PDB file of C-alpha atoms in Angstrom:
ATOM      1  CA  ASP A   1      15.504 -13.161  23.228  1.00 65.00           C
ATOM      2  CA  GLY A   2      12.107 -11.461  23.273  1.00 72.00           C
ATOM      3  CA  GLY A   3       9.138 -13.469  22.196  1.00 93.00           C
ATOM      4  CA  ILE A   4       6.002 -15.403  23.035  1.00 96.00           C
ATOM      5  CA  THR A   5       6.173 -18.817  24.686  1.00 97.00           C
ATOM      6  CA  GLN A   6       3.285 -21.240  24.569  1.00 97.00           C
ATOM      7  CA  SER A   7       3.132 -24.468  26.534  1.00 96.00           C
ATOM      8  CA  PRO A   8       2.580 -27.295  26.271  1.00 96.00           C
ATOM      9  CA  LYS A   9       3.204 -27.798  22.572  1.00 96.00           C
ATOM     10  CA  TYR A  10       1.052 -30.944  22.537  1.00 96.00           C
ATOM     11  CA  LEU A  11      -1.729 -31.801  24.961  1.00 94.00           C
ATOM     12  CA  PHE A  12      -4.143 -34.703  25.177  1.00 93.00           C
ATOM     13  CA  ARG A  13      -7.340 -34.440  27.144  1.00 90.00           C
ATOM     14  CA  LYS A  14     -10.100 -36.833  28.048  1.00 90.00           C
ATOM     15  CA  GLU A  15     -13.643 -35.718  27.510  1.00 87.00           C
ATOM     16  CA  GLY A  16     -15.013 -33.839  30.505  1.00 87.00           C
ATOM     17  CA  GLN A  17     -11.671 -32.474  31.628  1.00 91.00           C
ATOM     18  CA  ASN A  18     -10.644 -28.837  31.753  1.00 94.00           C
ATOM     19  CA  VAL A  19      -7.180 -27.966  30.470  1.00 95.00           C
ATOM     20  CA  THR A  20      -5.181 -24.753  30.636  1.00 97.00           C
ATOM     21  CA  LEU A  21      -2.840 -23.535  27.896  1.00 97.00           C
ATOM     22  CA  SER A  22      -0.071 -21.193  28.933  1.00 98.00           C
ATOM     23  CA  CYS A  23       1.021 -18.067  27.060  1.00 98.00           C
ATOM     24  CA  GLU A  24       3.851 -15.858  28.306  1.00 98.00           C
ATOM     25  CA  GLN A  25       5.415 -12.873  26.530  1.00 97.00           C
ATOM     26  CA  ASN A  26       8.475 -10.784  27.381  1.00 96.00           C
ATOM     27  CA  LEU A  27       7.885  -8.150  24.695  1.00 93.00           C
ATOM     28  CA  ASN A  28       6.239  -5.721  27.128  1.00 92.00           C
ATOM     29  CA  HIS A  29       3.122  -5.771  24.955  1.00 91.00           C
ATOM     30  CA  ASP A  30      -0.174  -4.559  26.346  1.00 89.00           C
ATOM     31  CA  ALA A  31      -2.520  -6.535  24.099  1.00 89.00           C
ATOM     32  CA  MET A  32      -2.739 -10.329  23.986  1.00 92.00           C
ATOM     33  CA  TYR A  33      -4.944 -12.626  21.957  1.00 92.00           C
ATOM     34  CA  TRP A  34      -5.988 -16.260  21.687  1.00 96.00           C
ATOM     35  CA  TYR A  35      -6.893 -17.757  18.329  1.00 95.00           C
ATOM     36  CA  ARG A  36      -8.092 -21.175  17.299  1.00 96.00           C
ATOM     37  CA  GLN A  37      -7.113 -22.735  13.979  1.00 95.00           C
ATOM     38  CA  ASP A  38      -8.823 -25.751  12.433  1.00 92.00           C
ATOM     39  CA  PRO A  39      -7.542 -27.614   9.355  1.00 84.00           C
ATOM     40  CA  GLY A  40      -8.170 -25.664   6.171  1.00 74.00           C
ATOM     41  CA  GLN A  41      -9.675 -22.740   8.022  1.00 78.00           C
ATOM     42  CA  GLY A  42      -8.503 -19.306   9.004  1.00 82.00           C
ATOM     43  CA  LEU A  43      -7.829 -18.159  12.538  1.00 92.00           C
ATOM     44  CA  ARG A  44     -10.810 -17.466  14.752  1.00 92.00           C
ATOM     45  CA  LEU A  45     -10.544 -15.155  17.751  1.00 91.00           C
ATOM     46  CA  ILE A  46     -11.440 -16.670  21.117  1.00 95.00           C
ATOM     47  CA  TYR A  47     -10.559 -13.912  23.602  1.00 94.00           C
ATOM     48  CA  TYR A  48      -8.411 -10.822  23.665  1.00 91.00           C
ATOM     49  CA  SER A  49      -7.080  -8.503  26.342  1.00 91.00           C
ATOM     50  CA  GLN A  50      -5.859  -4.943  25.911  1.00 87.00           C
ATOM     51  CA  ILE A  51      -4.810  -4.349  29.503  1.00 89.00           C
ATOM     52  CA  VAL A  52      -4.220  -6.211  32.750  1.00 93.00           C
ATOM     53  CA  ASN A  53      -7.393  -7.351  34.533  1.00 95.00           C
ATOM     54  CA  ASP A  54      -9.522  -6.745  31.444  1.00 92.00           C
ATOM     55  CA  PHE A  55     -10.448  -9.007  28.532  1.00 93.00           C
ATOM     56  CA  GLN A  56     -13.149  -9.275  25.869  1.00 91.00           C
ATOM     57  CA  LYS A  57     -14.841 -12.178  24.145  1.00 93.00           C
ATOM     58  CA  GLY A  58     -13.953 -12.851  20.574  1.00 90.00           C
ATOM     59  CA  ASP A  59     -16.084 -14.638  18.000  1.00 88.00           C
ATOM     60  CA  ILE A  60     -15.980 -18.132  19.543  1.00 94.00           C
ATOM     61  CA  ALA A  61     -15.620 -17.615  23.324  1.00 96.00           C
ATOM     62  CA  GLU A  62     -18.164 -20.242  24.389  1.00 96.00           C
ATOM     63  CA  GLY A  63     -16.522 -23.065  26.335  1.00 96.00           C
ATOM     64  CA  TYR A  64     -13.340 -21.075  26.988  1.00 97.00           C
ATOM     65  CA  SER A  65     -12.145 -18.826  29.806  1.00 97.00           C
ATOM     66  CA  VAL A  66      -9.121 -16.563  30.298  1.00 98.00           C
ATOM     67  CA  SER A  67      -7.467 -14.408  32.923  1.00 97.00           C
ATOM     68  CA  ARG A  68      -5.025 -11.495  32.711  1.00 97.00           C
ATOM     69  CA  GLU A  69      -3.554 -11.018  36.162  1.00 97.00           C
ATOM     70  CA  LYS A  70      -0.121 -10.070  34.859  1.00 96.00           C
ATOM     71  CA  LYS A  71       0.876  -8.122  31.773  1.00 96.00           C
ATOM     72  CA  GLU A  72       3.114 -10.914  30.492  1.00 97.00           C
ATOM     73  CA  SER A  73       0.682 -13.805  30.981  1.00 98.00           C
ATOM     74  CA  PHE A  74      -2.642 -14.704  29.331  1.00 98.00           C
ATOM     75  CA  PRO A  75      -3.622 -18.337  30.047  1.00 98.00           C
ATOM     76  CA  LEU A  76      -6.519 -19.975  28.240  1.00 98.00           C
ATOM     77  CA  THR A  77      -8.686 -22.647  29.866  1.00 97.00           C
ATOM     78  CA  VAL A  78     -10.561 -25.018  27.602  1.00 96.00           C
ATOM     79  CA  THR A  79     -13.511 -26.207  29.645  1.00 94.00           C
ATOM     80  CA  SER A  80     -15.607 -29.330  29.337  1.00 89.00           C
ATOM     81  CA  ALA A  81     -18.348 -27.116  27.917  1.00 88.00           C
ATOM     82  CA  GLN A  82     -16.391 -26.690  24.688  1.00 89.00           C
ATOM     83  CA  LYS A  83     -18.037 -29.196  22.344  1.00 88.00           C
ATOM     84  CA  ASN A  84     -15.232 -29.639  19.841  1.00 90.00           C
ATOM     85  CA  PRO A  85     -11.946 -28.611  21.475  1.00 93.00           C
ATOM     86  CA  THR A  86      -9.523 -30.532  19.271  1.00 95.00           C
ATOM     87  CA  ALA A  87      -7.626 -27.788  17.422  1.00 96.00           C
ATOM     88  CA  PHE A  88      -4.422 -25.800  17.131  1.00 96.00           C
ATOM     89  CA  TYR A  89      -4.360 -22.852  19.549  1.00 97.00           C
ATOM     90  CA  LEU A  90      -2.292 -19.756  18.892  1.00 97.00           C
ATOM     91  CA  CYS A  91      -1.438 -16.948  21.274  1.00 97.00           C
ATOM     92  CA  ALA A  92      -0.412 -13.519  19.997  1.00 94.00           C
ATOM     93  CA  SER A  93       0.487 -10.098  21.320  1.00 93.00           C
ATOM     94  CA  SER A  94       0.865  -6.510  20.113  1.00 88.00           C
ATOM     95  CA  ILE A  95       1.777  -3.138  21.546  1.00 83.00           C
ATOM     96  CA  LYS A  96      -1.201  -0.964  22.395  1.00 68.00           C
ATOM     97  CA  VAL A  97      -2.607   1.518  19.934  1.00 55.00           C
ATOM     98  CA  ALA A  98      -1.594   5.156  19.506  1.00 49.00           C
ATOM     99  CA  LEU A  99       2.121   4.793  20.084  1.00 43.00           C
ATOM    100  CA  ASN A 100       3.001   2.062  17.666  1.00 48.00           C
ATOM    101  CA  THR A 101       2.478   0.035  14.546  1.00 54.00           C
ATOM    102  CA  GLY A 102       0.131  -2.549  16.007  1.00 75.00           C
ATOM    103  CA  GLU A 103       2.219  -5.385  14.579  1.00 85.00           C
ATOM    104  CA  LEU A 104       1.032  -8.783  15.761  1.00 89.00           C
ATOM    105  CA  PHE A 105       3.478 -11.440  16.992  1.00 92.00           C
ATOM    106  CA  PHE A 106       2.661 -15.114  17.526  1.00 95.00           C
ATOM    107  CA  GLY A 107       3.817 -18.003  19.658  1.00 96.00           C
ATOM    108  CA  GLU A 108       4.519 -21.455  18.221  1.00 96.00           C
ATOM    109  CA  GLY A 109       1.096 -22.827  19.104  1.00 96.00           C
ATOM    110  CA  SER A 110      -0.364 -25.604  21.243  1.00 97.00           C
ATOM    111  CA  ARG A 111      -2.074 -28.607  19.691  1.00 96.00           C
ATOM    112  CA  LEU A 112      -4.906 -29.979  21.813  1.00 95.00           C
ATOM    113  CA  THR A 113      -6.375 -33.396  21.109  1.00 94.00           C
ATOM    114  CA  VAL A 114      -9.410 -34.766  22.910  1.00 90.00           C
ATOM    115  CA  LEU A 115      -9.360 -38.544  23.252  1.00 86.00           C
TER     116      LEU A 115
ATOM    117  CA  LYS B   1     -18.354  -6.346   9.722  1.00 81.00           C
ATOM    118  CA  GLN B   2     -14.872  -6.791   8.311  1.00 87.00           C
ATOM    119  CA  GLU B   3     -14.351  -9.841   6.112  1.00 91.00           C
ATOM    120  CA  VAL B   4     -11.051 -10.919   4.592  1.00 94.00           C
ATOM    121  CA  THR B   5     -10.757 -13.159   1.537  1.00 96.00           C
ATOM    122  CA  GLN B   6      -7.709 -14.779  -0.013  1.00 96.00           C
ATOM    123  CA  ILE B   7      -7.852 -16.282  -3.468  1.00 93.00           C
ATOM    124  CA  PRO B   8      -6.632 -18.765  -4.573  1.00 92.00           C
ATOM    125  CA  ALA B   9      -6.698 -21.153  -1.631  1.00 93.00           C
ATOM    126  CA  ALA B  10      -3.740 -23.033  -3.091  1.00 95.00           C
ATOM    127  CA  LEU B  11      -1.086 -22.272  -5.682  1.00 96.00           C
ATOM    128  CA  SER B  12       1.721 -24.352  -7.171  1.00 97.00           C
ATOM    129  CA  VAL B  13       4.452 -22.810  -9.338  1.00 96.00           C
ATOM    130  CA  PRO B  14       7.901 -23.886 -10.552  1.00 97.00           C
ATOM    131  CA  GLU B  15      10.979 -22.562  -8.819  1.00 97.00           C
ATOM    132  CA  GLY B  16      12.248 -19.218 -10.055  1.00 97.00           C
ATOM    133  CA  GLU B  17       8.904 -17.750 -11.023  1.00 97.00           C
ATOM    134  CA  ASN B  18       7.620 -14.457  -9.710  1.00 97.00           C
ATOM    135  CA  LEU B  19       4.178 -14.708  -8.162  1.00 96.00           C
ATOM    136  CA  VAL B  20       1.416 -12.632  -6.599  1.00 97.00           C
ATOM    137  CA  LEU B  21      -0.850 -13.557  -3.712  1.00 97.00           C
ATOM    138  CA  ASN B  22      -4.102 -11.672  -3.256  1.00 97.00           C
ATOM    139  CA  CYS B  23      -5.981 -10.417  -0.210  1.00 98.00           C
ATOM    140  CA  SER B  24      -9.260  -8.488  -0.248  1.00 97.00           C
ATOM    141  CA  PHE B  25     -11.154  -6.892   2.624  1.00 96.00           C
ATOM    142  CA  THR B  26     -14.640  -5.389   2.860  1.00 94.00           C
ATOM    143  CA  ASP B  27     -14.110  -2.394   5.187  1.00 89.00           C
ATOM    144  CA  SER B  28     -11.504   0.028   3.858  1.00 88.00           C
ATOM    145  CA  ALA B  29     -11.220   1.982   7.141  1.00 83.00           C
ATOM    146  CA  ILE B  30      -8.247   0.007   8.377  1.00 84.00           C
ATOM    147  CA  TYR B  31      -5.305   0.979  10.548  1.00 83.00           C
ATOM    148  CA  ASN B  32      -2.895  -1.440   8.911  1.00 88.00           C
ATOM    149  CA  LEU B  33      -2.614  -4.729   7.049  1.00 93.00           C
ATOM    150  CA  GLN B  34      -0.214  -7.494   7.917  1.00 94.00           C
ATOM    151  CA  TRP B  35       1.067 -10.466   5.911  1.00 97.00           C
ATOM    152  CA  PHE B  36       2.158 -13.650   7.675  1.00 97.00           C
ATOM    153  CA  ARG B  37       3.772 -16.923   6.774  1.00 97.00           C
ATOM    154  CA  GLN B  38       2.840 -20.204   8.459  1.00 96.00           C
ATOM    155  CA  ASP B  39       4.764 -23.443   8.103  1.00 95.00           C
ATOM    156  CA  PRO B  40       2.920 -26.716   8.879  1.00 91.00           C
ATOM    157  CA  GLY B  41       2.346 -27.194  12.599  1.00 90.00           C
ATOM    158  CA  LYS B  42       3.960 -23.879  13.466  1.00 92.00           C
ATOM    159  CA  GLY B  43       2.912 -20.440  14.583  1.00 93.00           C
ATOM    160  CA  LEU B  44       2.644 -17.423  12.301  1.00 95.00           C
ATOM    161  CA  THR B  45       5.679 -15.390  11.337  1.00 95.00           C
ATOM    162  CA  SER B  46       5.166 -11.736  10.480  1.00 94.00           C
ATOM    163  CA  LEU B  47       6.443 -10.867   7.007  1.00 97.00           C
ATOM    164  CA  LEU B  48       5.326  -7.317   6.329  1.00 96.00           C
ATOM    165  CA  LEU B  49       3.146  -4.704   7.989  1.00 93.00           C
ATOM    166  CA  ILE B  50       1.688  -1.879   5.915  1.00 93.00           C
ATOM    167  CA  GLN B  51       0.289   1.151   7.696  1.00 89.00           C
ATOM    168  CA  SER B  52      -2.869   2.752   6.308  1.00 87.00           C
ATOM    169  CA  SER B  53      -0.861   5.750   5.084  1.00 89.00           C
ATOM    170  CA  GLN B  54       1.536   3.587   3.074  1.00 92.00           C
ATOM    171  CA  ARG B  55       1.132   2.109  -0.407  1.00 94.00           C
ATOM    172  CA  GLU B  56       3.736  -0.623  -0.109  1.00 95.00           C
ATOM    173  CA  GLN B  57       6.425  -2.285   1.973  1.00 95.00           C
ATOM    174  CA  THR B  58       9.420  -4.322   0.875  1.00 96.00           C
ATOM    175  CA  SER B  59      11.556  -6.920   2.593  1.00 96.00           C
ATOM    176  CA  GLY B  60      14.092  -8.776   0.511  1.00 97.00           C
ATOM    177  CA  ARG B  61      12.261 -10.655  -2.259  1.00 97.00           C
ATOM    178  CA  LEU B  62       8.871  -9.728  -0.817  1.00 98.00           C
ATOM    179  CA  ASN B  63       6.822  -6.687  -1.699  1.00 98.00           C
ATOM    180  CA  ALA B  64       3.379  -5.979  -0.277  1.00 97.00           C
ATOM    181  CA  SER B  65       1.064  -3.332  -1.679  1.00 97.00           C
ATOM    182  CA  LEU B  66      -2.076  -1.796  -0.234  1.00 96.00           C
ATOM    183  CA  ASP B  67      -4.981  -0.147  -2.041  1.00 96.00           C
ATOM    184  CA  LYS B  68      -7.506   0.825   0.588  1.00 92.00           C
ATOM    185  CA  SER B  69      -9.985   2.350  -1.839  1.00 92.00           C
ATOM    186  CA  SER B  70     -10.445  -0.968  -3.623  1.00 95.00           C
ATOM    187  CA  GLY B  71     -10.041  -3.067  -0.461  1.00 95.00           C
ATOM    188  CA  ARG B  72      -7.101  -5.035  -1.808  1.00 97.00           C
ATOM    189  CA  SER B  73      -3.550  -5.998  -0.941  1.00 97.00           C
ATOM    190  CA  THR B  74      -1.057  -8.097  -2.867  1.00 98.00           C
ATOM    191  CA  LEU B  75       2.059  -9.933  -1.766  1.00 98.00           C
ATOM    192  CA  TYR B  76       4.626 -10.205  -4.539  1.00 98.00           C
ATOM    193  CA  ILE B  77       7.326 -12.867  -4.222  1.00 98.00           C
ATOM    194  CA  ALA B  78      10.233 -12.541  -6.616  1.00 98.00           C
ATOM    195  CA  ALA B  79      12.356 -15.451  -7.846  1.00 97.00           C
ATOM    196  CA  SER B  80      10.482 -18.052  -5.807  1.00 97.00           C
ATOM    197  CA  GLN B  81      12.405 -20.821  -4.021  1.00 97.00           C
ATOM    198  CA  PRO B  82      11.296 -24.178  -2.582  1.00 96.00           C
ATOM    199  CA  GLY B  83      11.832 -22.688   0.896  1.00 97.00           C
ATOM    200  CA  ASP B  84       9.019 -20.244   0.170  1.00 98.00           C
ATOM    201  CA  SER B  85       6.536 -23.122   0.329  1.00 98.00           C
ATOM    202  CA  ALA B  86       4.145 -22.337   3.177  1.00 97.00           C
ATOM    203  CA  THR B  87       0.707 -20.892   3.841  1.00 96.00           C
ATOM    204  CA  TYR B  88       0.478 -17.118   3.545  1.00 97.00           C
ATOM    205  CA  LEU B  89      -2.170 -15.225   5.486  1.00 96.00           C
ATOM    206  CA  CYS B  90      -3.197 -11.605   5.530  1.00 96.00           C
ATOM    207  CA  ALA B  91      -4.885  -9.862   8.440  1.00 93.00           C
ATOM    208  CA  VAL B  92      -6.569  -6.521   9.113  1.00 89.00           C
ATOM    209  CA  PRO B  93      -8.110  -4.897  12.208  1.00 80.00           C
ATOM    210  CA  SER B  94     -11.901  -4.996  12.355  1.00 75.00           C
ATOM    211  CA  GLY B  95     -12.016  -1.270  13.074  1.00 65.00           C
ATOM    212  CA  TYR B  96      -9.882   1.820  12.673  1.00 59.00           C
ATOM    213  CA  SER B  97      -7.680   1.030  15.637  1.00 55.00           C
ATOM    214  CA  SER B  98      -4.713  -1.252  15.973  1.00 49.00           C
ATOM    215  CA  ALA B  99      -6.198  -2.495  19.245  1.00 54.00           C
ATOM    216  CA  SER B 100      -9.306  -3.715  17.467  1.00 64.00           C
ATOM    217  CA  LYS B 101      -9.961  -7.359  16.810  1.00 75.00           C
ATOM    218  CA  ILE B 102      -7.752  -8.567  14.003  1.00 84.00           C
ATOM    219  CA  ILE B 103      -9.441 -10.543  11.254  1.00 87.00           C
ATOM    220  CA  PHE B 104      -7.561 -13.151   9.204  1.00 92.00           C
ATOM    221  CA  GLY B 105      -8.083 -14.536   5.743  1.00 93.00           C
ATOM    222  CA  SER B 106      -8.085 -18.319   5.290  1.00 92.00           C
ATOM    223  CA  GLY B 107      -4.698 -18.188   3.619  1.00 94.00           C
ATOM    224  CA  THR B 108      -3.108 -19.267   0.341  1.00 96.00           C
ATOM    225  CA  ARG B 109      -1.138 -22.511   0.483  1.00 96.00           C
ATOM    226  CA  LEU B 110       1.891 -22.009  -1.747  1.00 97.00           C
ATOM    227  CA  SER B 111       3.978 -24.833  -3.139  1.00 97.00           C
ATOM    228  CA  ILE B 112       7.171 -24.137  -5.090  1.00 97.00           C
ATOM    229  CA  ARG B 113       8.217 -27.051  -7.298  1.00 95.00           C
ATOM    230  CA  PRO B 114      12.001 -27.616  -7.645  1.00 92.00           C
TER     231      PRO B 114
END
C-alpha cells in the first residue's frame, strides 16, 4: 500500500541529546513537509522540501535540521538547541505543483518527550 | 501573510444532527483548500480537497464549500454519528501555488453525543 511511514512512534530523549525522526514515503511525491503540533494548537511548519537536495525553512526551523538525499526520505533531526522539543511531529507529502491537485497526505506522527 | 481561523474551537451536538464547521482565511488568492480529520494521537486524514475553480466537493455525508471572495469555507456533516467525533482542520497554501507553504487552522474539536 502507498503511504507515509514515520518512525519511531514514541521517542524519549534526555536533555542535550540530538534525535532523528524518520519519514519515508512511497507515493512518488516530490514535496515533503515536517510539522509540529502542540496541545490545543494548530500545526506549525518546521521545514519543507520541494525537490531532492533542496529544502526551505518553515516558521519554526530553529533547533531543527533536515536532509533530502532521496526523493522518498526526509528525516528530521531535533537538536539540543531546540528549547522545548516535547511535541507531536507530523510528516506530510504532496505531488509537485502544475500537474496535480496538491493534496497533502500525512503519516501517523511521532511523539517526542524530553525527560 | 495567510492566516486561517476556525470557529468554534469545540462543538458538541447530539447524534443525528446536521452540522456545519467553519474555516476563514485572509488571502483569497489560493490554489486549493483542504479539510482534514484528526483522531487523538493520530496523523491527519484528508477528507476533501477543493480546487480554487470549484465551489464545492462531496464525499458521502460530507460536503465542503468554498467562497474565495469572502475568504470562507464550510464543512457540512449530515446525520452525524458518534464515529464522527474528532478534530477537523482546514488548510490552505500561503500563496497561489500548491507547492507553497500550507497553513493550517487550529481546528474544531467535534463531539457527537449518543
